[in-house]
Short mmCIF file of C-alpha atoms in Angstrom, two decimals:
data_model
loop_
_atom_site.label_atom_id
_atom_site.label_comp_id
_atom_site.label_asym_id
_atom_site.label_seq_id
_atom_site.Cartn_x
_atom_site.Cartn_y
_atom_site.Cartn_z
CA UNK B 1 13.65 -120.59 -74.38
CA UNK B 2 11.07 -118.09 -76.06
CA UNK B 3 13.68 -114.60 -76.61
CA UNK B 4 10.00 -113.04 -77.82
CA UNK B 5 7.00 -113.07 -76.53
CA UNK B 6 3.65 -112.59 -77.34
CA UNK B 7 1.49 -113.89 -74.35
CA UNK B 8 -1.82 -112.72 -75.18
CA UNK B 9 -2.60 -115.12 -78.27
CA UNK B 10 -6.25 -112.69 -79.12
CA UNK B 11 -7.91 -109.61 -78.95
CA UNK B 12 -11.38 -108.20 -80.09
CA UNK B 13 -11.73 -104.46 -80.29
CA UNK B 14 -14.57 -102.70 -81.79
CA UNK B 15 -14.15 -100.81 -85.06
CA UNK B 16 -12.92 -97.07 -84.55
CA UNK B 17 -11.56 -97.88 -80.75
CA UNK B 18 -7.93 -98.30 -80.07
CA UNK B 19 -5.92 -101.63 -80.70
CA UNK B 20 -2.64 -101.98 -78.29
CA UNK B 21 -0.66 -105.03 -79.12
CA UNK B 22 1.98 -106.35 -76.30
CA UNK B 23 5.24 -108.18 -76.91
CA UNK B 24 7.81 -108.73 -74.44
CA UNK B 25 11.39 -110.07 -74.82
CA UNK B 26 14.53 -111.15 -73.26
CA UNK B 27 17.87 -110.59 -74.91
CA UNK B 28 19.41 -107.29 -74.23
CA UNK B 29 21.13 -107.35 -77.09
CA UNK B 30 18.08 -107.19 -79.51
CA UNK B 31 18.38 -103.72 -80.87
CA UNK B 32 15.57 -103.80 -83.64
CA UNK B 33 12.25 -104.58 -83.73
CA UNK B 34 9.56 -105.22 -85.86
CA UNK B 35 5.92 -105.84 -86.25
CA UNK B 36 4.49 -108.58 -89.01
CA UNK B 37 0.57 -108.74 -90.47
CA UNK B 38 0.11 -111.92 -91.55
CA UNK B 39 -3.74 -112.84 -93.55
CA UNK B 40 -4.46 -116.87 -93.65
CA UNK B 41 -3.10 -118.34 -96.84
CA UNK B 42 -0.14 -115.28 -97.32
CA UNK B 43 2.76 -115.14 -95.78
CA UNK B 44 3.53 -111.96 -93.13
CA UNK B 45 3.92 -108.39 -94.32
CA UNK B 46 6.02 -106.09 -93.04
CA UNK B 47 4.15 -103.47 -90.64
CA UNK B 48 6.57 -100.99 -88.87
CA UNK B 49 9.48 -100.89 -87.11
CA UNK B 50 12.02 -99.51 -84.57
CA UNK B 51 15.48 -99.43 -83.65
CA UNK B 52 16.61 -99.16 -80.32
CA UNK B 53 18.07 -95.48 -79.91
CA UNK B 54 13.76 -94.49 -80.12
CA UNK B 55 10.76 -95.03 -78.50
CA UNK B 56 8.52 -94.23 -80.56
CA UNK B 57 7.56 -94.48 -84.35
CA UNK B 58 4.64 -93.83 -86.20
CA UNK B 59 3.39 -94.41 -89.30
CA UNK B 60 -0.56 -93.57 -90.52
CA UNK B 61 -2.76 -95.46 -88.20
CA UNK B 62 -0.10 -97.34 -86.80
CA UNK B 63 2.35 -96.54 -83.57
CA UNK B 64 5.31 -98.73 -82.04
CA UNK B 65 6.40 -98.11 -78.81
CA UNK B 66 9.90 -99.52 -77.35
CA UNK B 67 10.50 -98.85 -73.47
CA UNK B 68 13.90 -101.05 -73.26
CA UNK B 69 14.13 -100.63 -69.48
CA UNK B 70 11.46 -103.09 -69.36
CA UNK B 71 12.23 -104.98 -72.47
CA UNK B 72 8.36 -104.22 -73.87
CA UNK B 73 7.58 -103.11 -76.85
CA UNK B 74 3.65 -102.52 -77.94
CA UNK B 75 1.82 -101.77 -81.32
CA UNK B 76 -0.55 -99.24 -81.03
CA UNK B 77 -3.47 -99.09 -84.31
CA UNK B 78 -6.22 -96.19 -84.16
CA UNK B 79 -8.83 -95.98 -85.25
CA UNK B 80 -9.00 -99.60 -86.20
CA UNK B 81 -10.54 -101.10 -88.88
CA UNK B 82 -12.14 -104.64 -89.79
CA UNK B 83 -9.36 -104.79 -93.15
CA UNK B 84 -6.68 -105.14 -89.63
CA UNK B 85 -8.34 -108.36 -88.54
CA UNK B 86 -5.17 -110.57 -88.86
CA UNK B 87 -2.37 -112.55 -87.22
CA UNK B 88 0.19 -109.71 -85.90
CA UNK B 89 3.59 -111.02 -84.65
CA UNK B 90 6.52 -109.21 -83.01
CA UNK B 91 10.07 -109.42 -83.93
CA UNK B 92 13.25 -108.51 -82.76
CA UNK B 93 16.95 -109.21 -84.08
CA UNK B 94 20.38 -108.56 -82.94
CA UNK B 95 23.77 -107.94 -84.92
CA UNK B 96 25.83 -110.91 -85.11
CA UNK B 97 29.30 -111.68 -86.11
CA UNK B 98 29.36 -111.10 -89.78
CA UNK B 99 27.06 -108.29 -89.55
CA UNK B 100 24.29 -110.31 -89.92
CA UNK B 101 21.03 -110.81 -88.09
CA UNK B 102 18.65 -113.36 -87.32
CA UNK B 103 15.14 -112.14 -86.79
CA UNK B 104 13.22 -113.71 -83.68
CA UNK B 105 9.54 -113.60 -83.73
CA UNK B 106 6.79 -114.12 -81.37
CA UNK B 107 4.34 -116.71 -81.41
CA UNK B 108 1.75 -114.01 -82.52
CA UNK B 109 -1.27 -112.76 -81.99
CA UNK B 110 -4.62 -112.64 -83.30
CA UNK B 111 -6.71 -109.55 -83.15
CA UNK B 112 -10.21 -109.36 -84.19
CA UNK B 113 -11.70 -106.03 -85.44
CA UNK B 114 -15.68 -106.39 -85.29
CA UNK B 115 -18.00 -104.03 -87.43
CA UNK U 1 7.23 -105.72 -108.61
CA UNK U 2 6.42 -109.14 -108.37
CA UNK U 3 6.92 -110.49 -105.14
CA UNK U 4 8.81 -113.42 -103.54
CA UNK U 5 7.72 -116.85 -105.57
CA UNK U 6 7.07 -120.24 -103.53
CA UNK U 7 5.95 -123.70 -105.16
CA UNK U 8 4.25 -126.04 -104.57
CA UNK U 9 1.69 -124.27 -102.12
CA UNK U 10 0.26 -127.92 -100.77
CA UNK U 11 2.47 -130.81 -100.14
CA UNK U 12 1.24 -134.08 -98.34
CA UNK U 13 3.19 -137.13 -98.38
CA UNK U 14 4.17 -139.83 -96.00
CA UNK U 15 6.97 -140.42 -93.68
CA UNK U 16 10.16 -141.33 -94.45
CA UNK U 17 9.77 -140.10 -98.05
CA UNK U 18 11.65 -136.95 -99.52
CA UNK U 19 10.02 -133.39 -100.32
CA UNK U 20 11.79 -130.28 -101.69
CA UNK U 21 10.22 -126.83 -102.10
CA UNK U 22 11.09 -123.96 -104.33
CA UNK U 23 11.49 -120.22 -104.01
CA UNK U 24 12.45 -117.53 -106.20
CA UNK U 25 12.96 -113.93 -104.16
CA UNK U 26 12.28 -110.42 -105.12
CA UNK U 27 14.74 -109.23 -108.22
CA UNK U 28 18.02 -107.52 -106.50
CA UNK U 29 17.62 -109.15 -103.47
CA UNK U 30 21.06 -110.77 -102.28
CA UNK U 31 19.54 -112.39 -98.79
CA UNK U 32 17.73 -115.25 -98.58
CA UNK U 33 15.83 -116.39 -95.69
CA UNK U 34 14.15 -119.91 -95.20
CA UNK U 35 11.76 -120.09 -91.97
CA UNK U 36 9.77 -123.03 -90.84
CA UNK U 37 6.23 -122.40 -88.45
CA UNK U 38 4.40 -124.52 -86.70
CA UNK U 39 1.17 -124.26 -86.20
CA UNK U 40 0.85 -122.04 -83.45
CA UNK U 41 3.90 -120.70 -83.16
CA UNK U 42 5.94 -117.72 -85.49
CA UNK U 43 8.17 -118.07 -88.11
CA UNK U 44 11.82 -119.88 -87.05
CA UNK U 45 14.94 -119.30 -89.25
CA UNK U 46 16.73 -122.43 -90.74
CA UNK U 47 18.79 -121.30 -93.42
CA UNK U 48 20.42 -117.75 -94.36
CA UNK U 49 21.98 -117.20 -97.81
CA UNK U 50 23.95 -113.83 -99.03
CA UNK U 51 23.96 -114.76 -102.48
CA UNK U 52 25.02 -117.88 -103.08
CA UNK U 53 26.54 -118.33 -99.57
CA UNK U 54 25.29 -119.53 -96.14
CA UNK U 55 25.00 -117.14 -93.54
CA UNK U 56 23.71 -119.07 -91.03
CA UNK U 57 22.54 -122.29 -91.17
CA UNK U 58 22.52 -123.13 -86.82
CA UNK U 59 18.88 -124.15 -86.81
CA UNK U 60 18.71 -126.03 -90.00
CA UNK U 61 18.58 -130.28 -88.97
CA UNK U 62 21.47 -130.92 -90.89
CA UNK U 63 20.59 -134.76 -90.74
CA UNK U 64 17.72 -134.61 -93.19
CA UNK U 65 17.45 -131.17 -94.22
CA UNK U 66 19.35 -129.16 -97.06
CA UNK U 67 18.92 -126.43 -98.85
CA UNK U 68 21.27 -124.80 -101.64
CA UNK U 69 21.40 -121.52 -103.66
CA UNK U 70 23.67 -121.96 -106.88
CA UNK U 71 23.44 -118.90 -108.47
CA UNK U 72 22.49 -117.05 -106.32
CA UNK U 73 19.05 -116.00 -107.47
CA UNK U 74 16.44 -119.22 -106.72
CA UNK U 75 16.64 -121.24 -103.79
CA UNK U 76 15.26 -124.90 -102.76
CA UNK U 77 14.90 -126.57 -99.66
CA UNK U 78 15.03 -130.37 -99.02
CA UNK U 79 13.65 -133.28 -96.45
CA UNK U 80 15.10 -136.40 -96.81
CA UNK U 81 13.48 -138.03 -94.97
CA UNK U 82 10.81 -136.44 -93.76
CA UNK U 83 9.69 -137.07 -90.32
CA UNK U 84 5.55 -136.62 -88.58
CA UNK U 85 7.03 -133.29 -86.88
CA UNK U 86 8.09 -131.98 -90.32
CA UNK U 87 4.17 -130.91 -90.67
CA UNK U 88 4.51 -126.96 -90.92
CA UNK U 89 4.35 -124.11 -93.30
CA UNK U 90 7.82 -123.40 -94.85
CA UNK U 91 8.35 -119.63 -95.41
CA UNK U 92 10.50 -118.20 -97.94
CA UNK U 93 12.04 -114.63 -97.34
CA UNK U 94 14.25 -112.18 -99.06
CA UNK U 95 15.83 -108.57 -98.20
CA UNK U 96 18.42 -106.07 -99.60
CA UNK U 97 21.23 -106.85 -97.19
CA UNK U 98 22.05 -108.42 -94.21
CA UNK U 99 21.18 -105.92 -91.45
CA UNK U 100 18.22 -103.46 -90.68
CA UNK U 101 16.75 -104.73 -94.08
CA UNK U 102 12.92 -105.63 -94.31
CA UNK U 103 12.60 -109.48 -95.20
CA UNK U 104 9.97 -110.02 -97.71
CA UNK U 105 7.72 -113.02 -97.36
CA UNK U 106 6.37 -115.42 -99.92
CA UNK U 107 2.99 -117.34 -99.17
CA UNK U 108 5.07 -119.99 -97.72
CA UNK U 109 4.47 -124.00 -98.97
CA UNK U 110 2.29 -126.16 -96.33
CA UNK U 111 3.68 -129.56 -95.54
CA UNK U 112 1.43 -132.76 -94.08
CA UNK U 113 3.31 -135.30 -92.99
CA UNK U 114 1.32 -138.30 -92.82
#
């Protein structure tokens, strides 16, 4: 039962045009949300993120959007640049008993930037 | 800062024999986070420590897998015995606290199971 997903698995935008990343999910309960860059051979890096009282943060080049009515969230990168050719994957967590929480991701998705 | 430290990087062996991987997180960070990925697929949690406690362990294969943090500083993570469908990249993770806290990823060790 995938709580996170991801179901475009690639995308190939030209350098300078807009990137827009999908991720859907399916616990109501999830009330943060990440993005993760992840290079072959490293592990993932923190991108941005969101919490669920916004729909919208932005940070340089990069843009997260959160409509929870239809439990989407998207990752929006412009311009973008070869350098973001990489494995991105979604994430989402909820608070759990303890006041901990257990991070969900997507299967991910690779986006190719061409020159 | 130095990030989050994970040996070996390459581990092949066969079935049925025993592996254990190593991973020393960023300096102050009291969470510890051990994820296993399969090819194809993200990151899963097995194992979260606060300090030298488990968090939650509710995906972790208690059967053959184990994974202890003493001191609360370094962390390893054991197969015994490891099984064909053990093959994945075992990521190690670390953040401030439990909640709202970006998890920091090492370069994660690759396993073959042969």
């Amino acid at each position: 039962d995938q709580q996170v997903k991801q179901n475009s698995p690639s995308l190939s935008v030209q350098e300078g045009r807009i990137s827009i990343l999908n991720c859907d999910y399916t616990n109501s309960m999830f009330d943060y949300f990440l993005w993760y860059k992840k290079y072959p051979a490293e592990g993932p890096t923190f991108l941005i993120s969101i919490s669920s009282i916004k729909d919208k943060n932005e940070d340089g080049r990069f843009t997260v959007f959160l409509n929870k009515s239809a439990k989407h969230l998207s990752l929006h990168i412009v311009p973008s640049q070869p350098g973001d050719s990489a494995v991105y994957f979604c994430a989402a967590s909820a608070m759990e008993q303890g006041g901990s929480e257990k991070l969900v991701f997507g299967k991910g998705m690779k986006l190719t930037v061409n020159p | 800062e130095a990030g989050v430290a994970q040996s070996p990087r390459y581990k092949i062996i066969e079935k049925r024999q025993s592996v254990a991987f190593w991973c020393n997180p960023i300096s102050g960070h009291a969470t510890l986070y051990w994820y296993q990925q399969i090819l194809g697929q993200g990151p899963k949690l097995l194992i979260q420590f606060q300090n030298n406690g488990v968090v939650d362990d509710s995906q972790l294969p208690k059967d053959r897998f184990s994974a202890e943090r003493l001191k609360g500083v370094d962390s390893t993570l054991k197969i015994q015995p490891a099984k064909l469908e053990d093959s994945a990249v075992y990521l190690c993770a670390s953040s401030l606290g439990l909640a709202k806290n970006i998890q920091y990823f090492g370069a994660g060790t690759r396993l073959s199971v042969l």
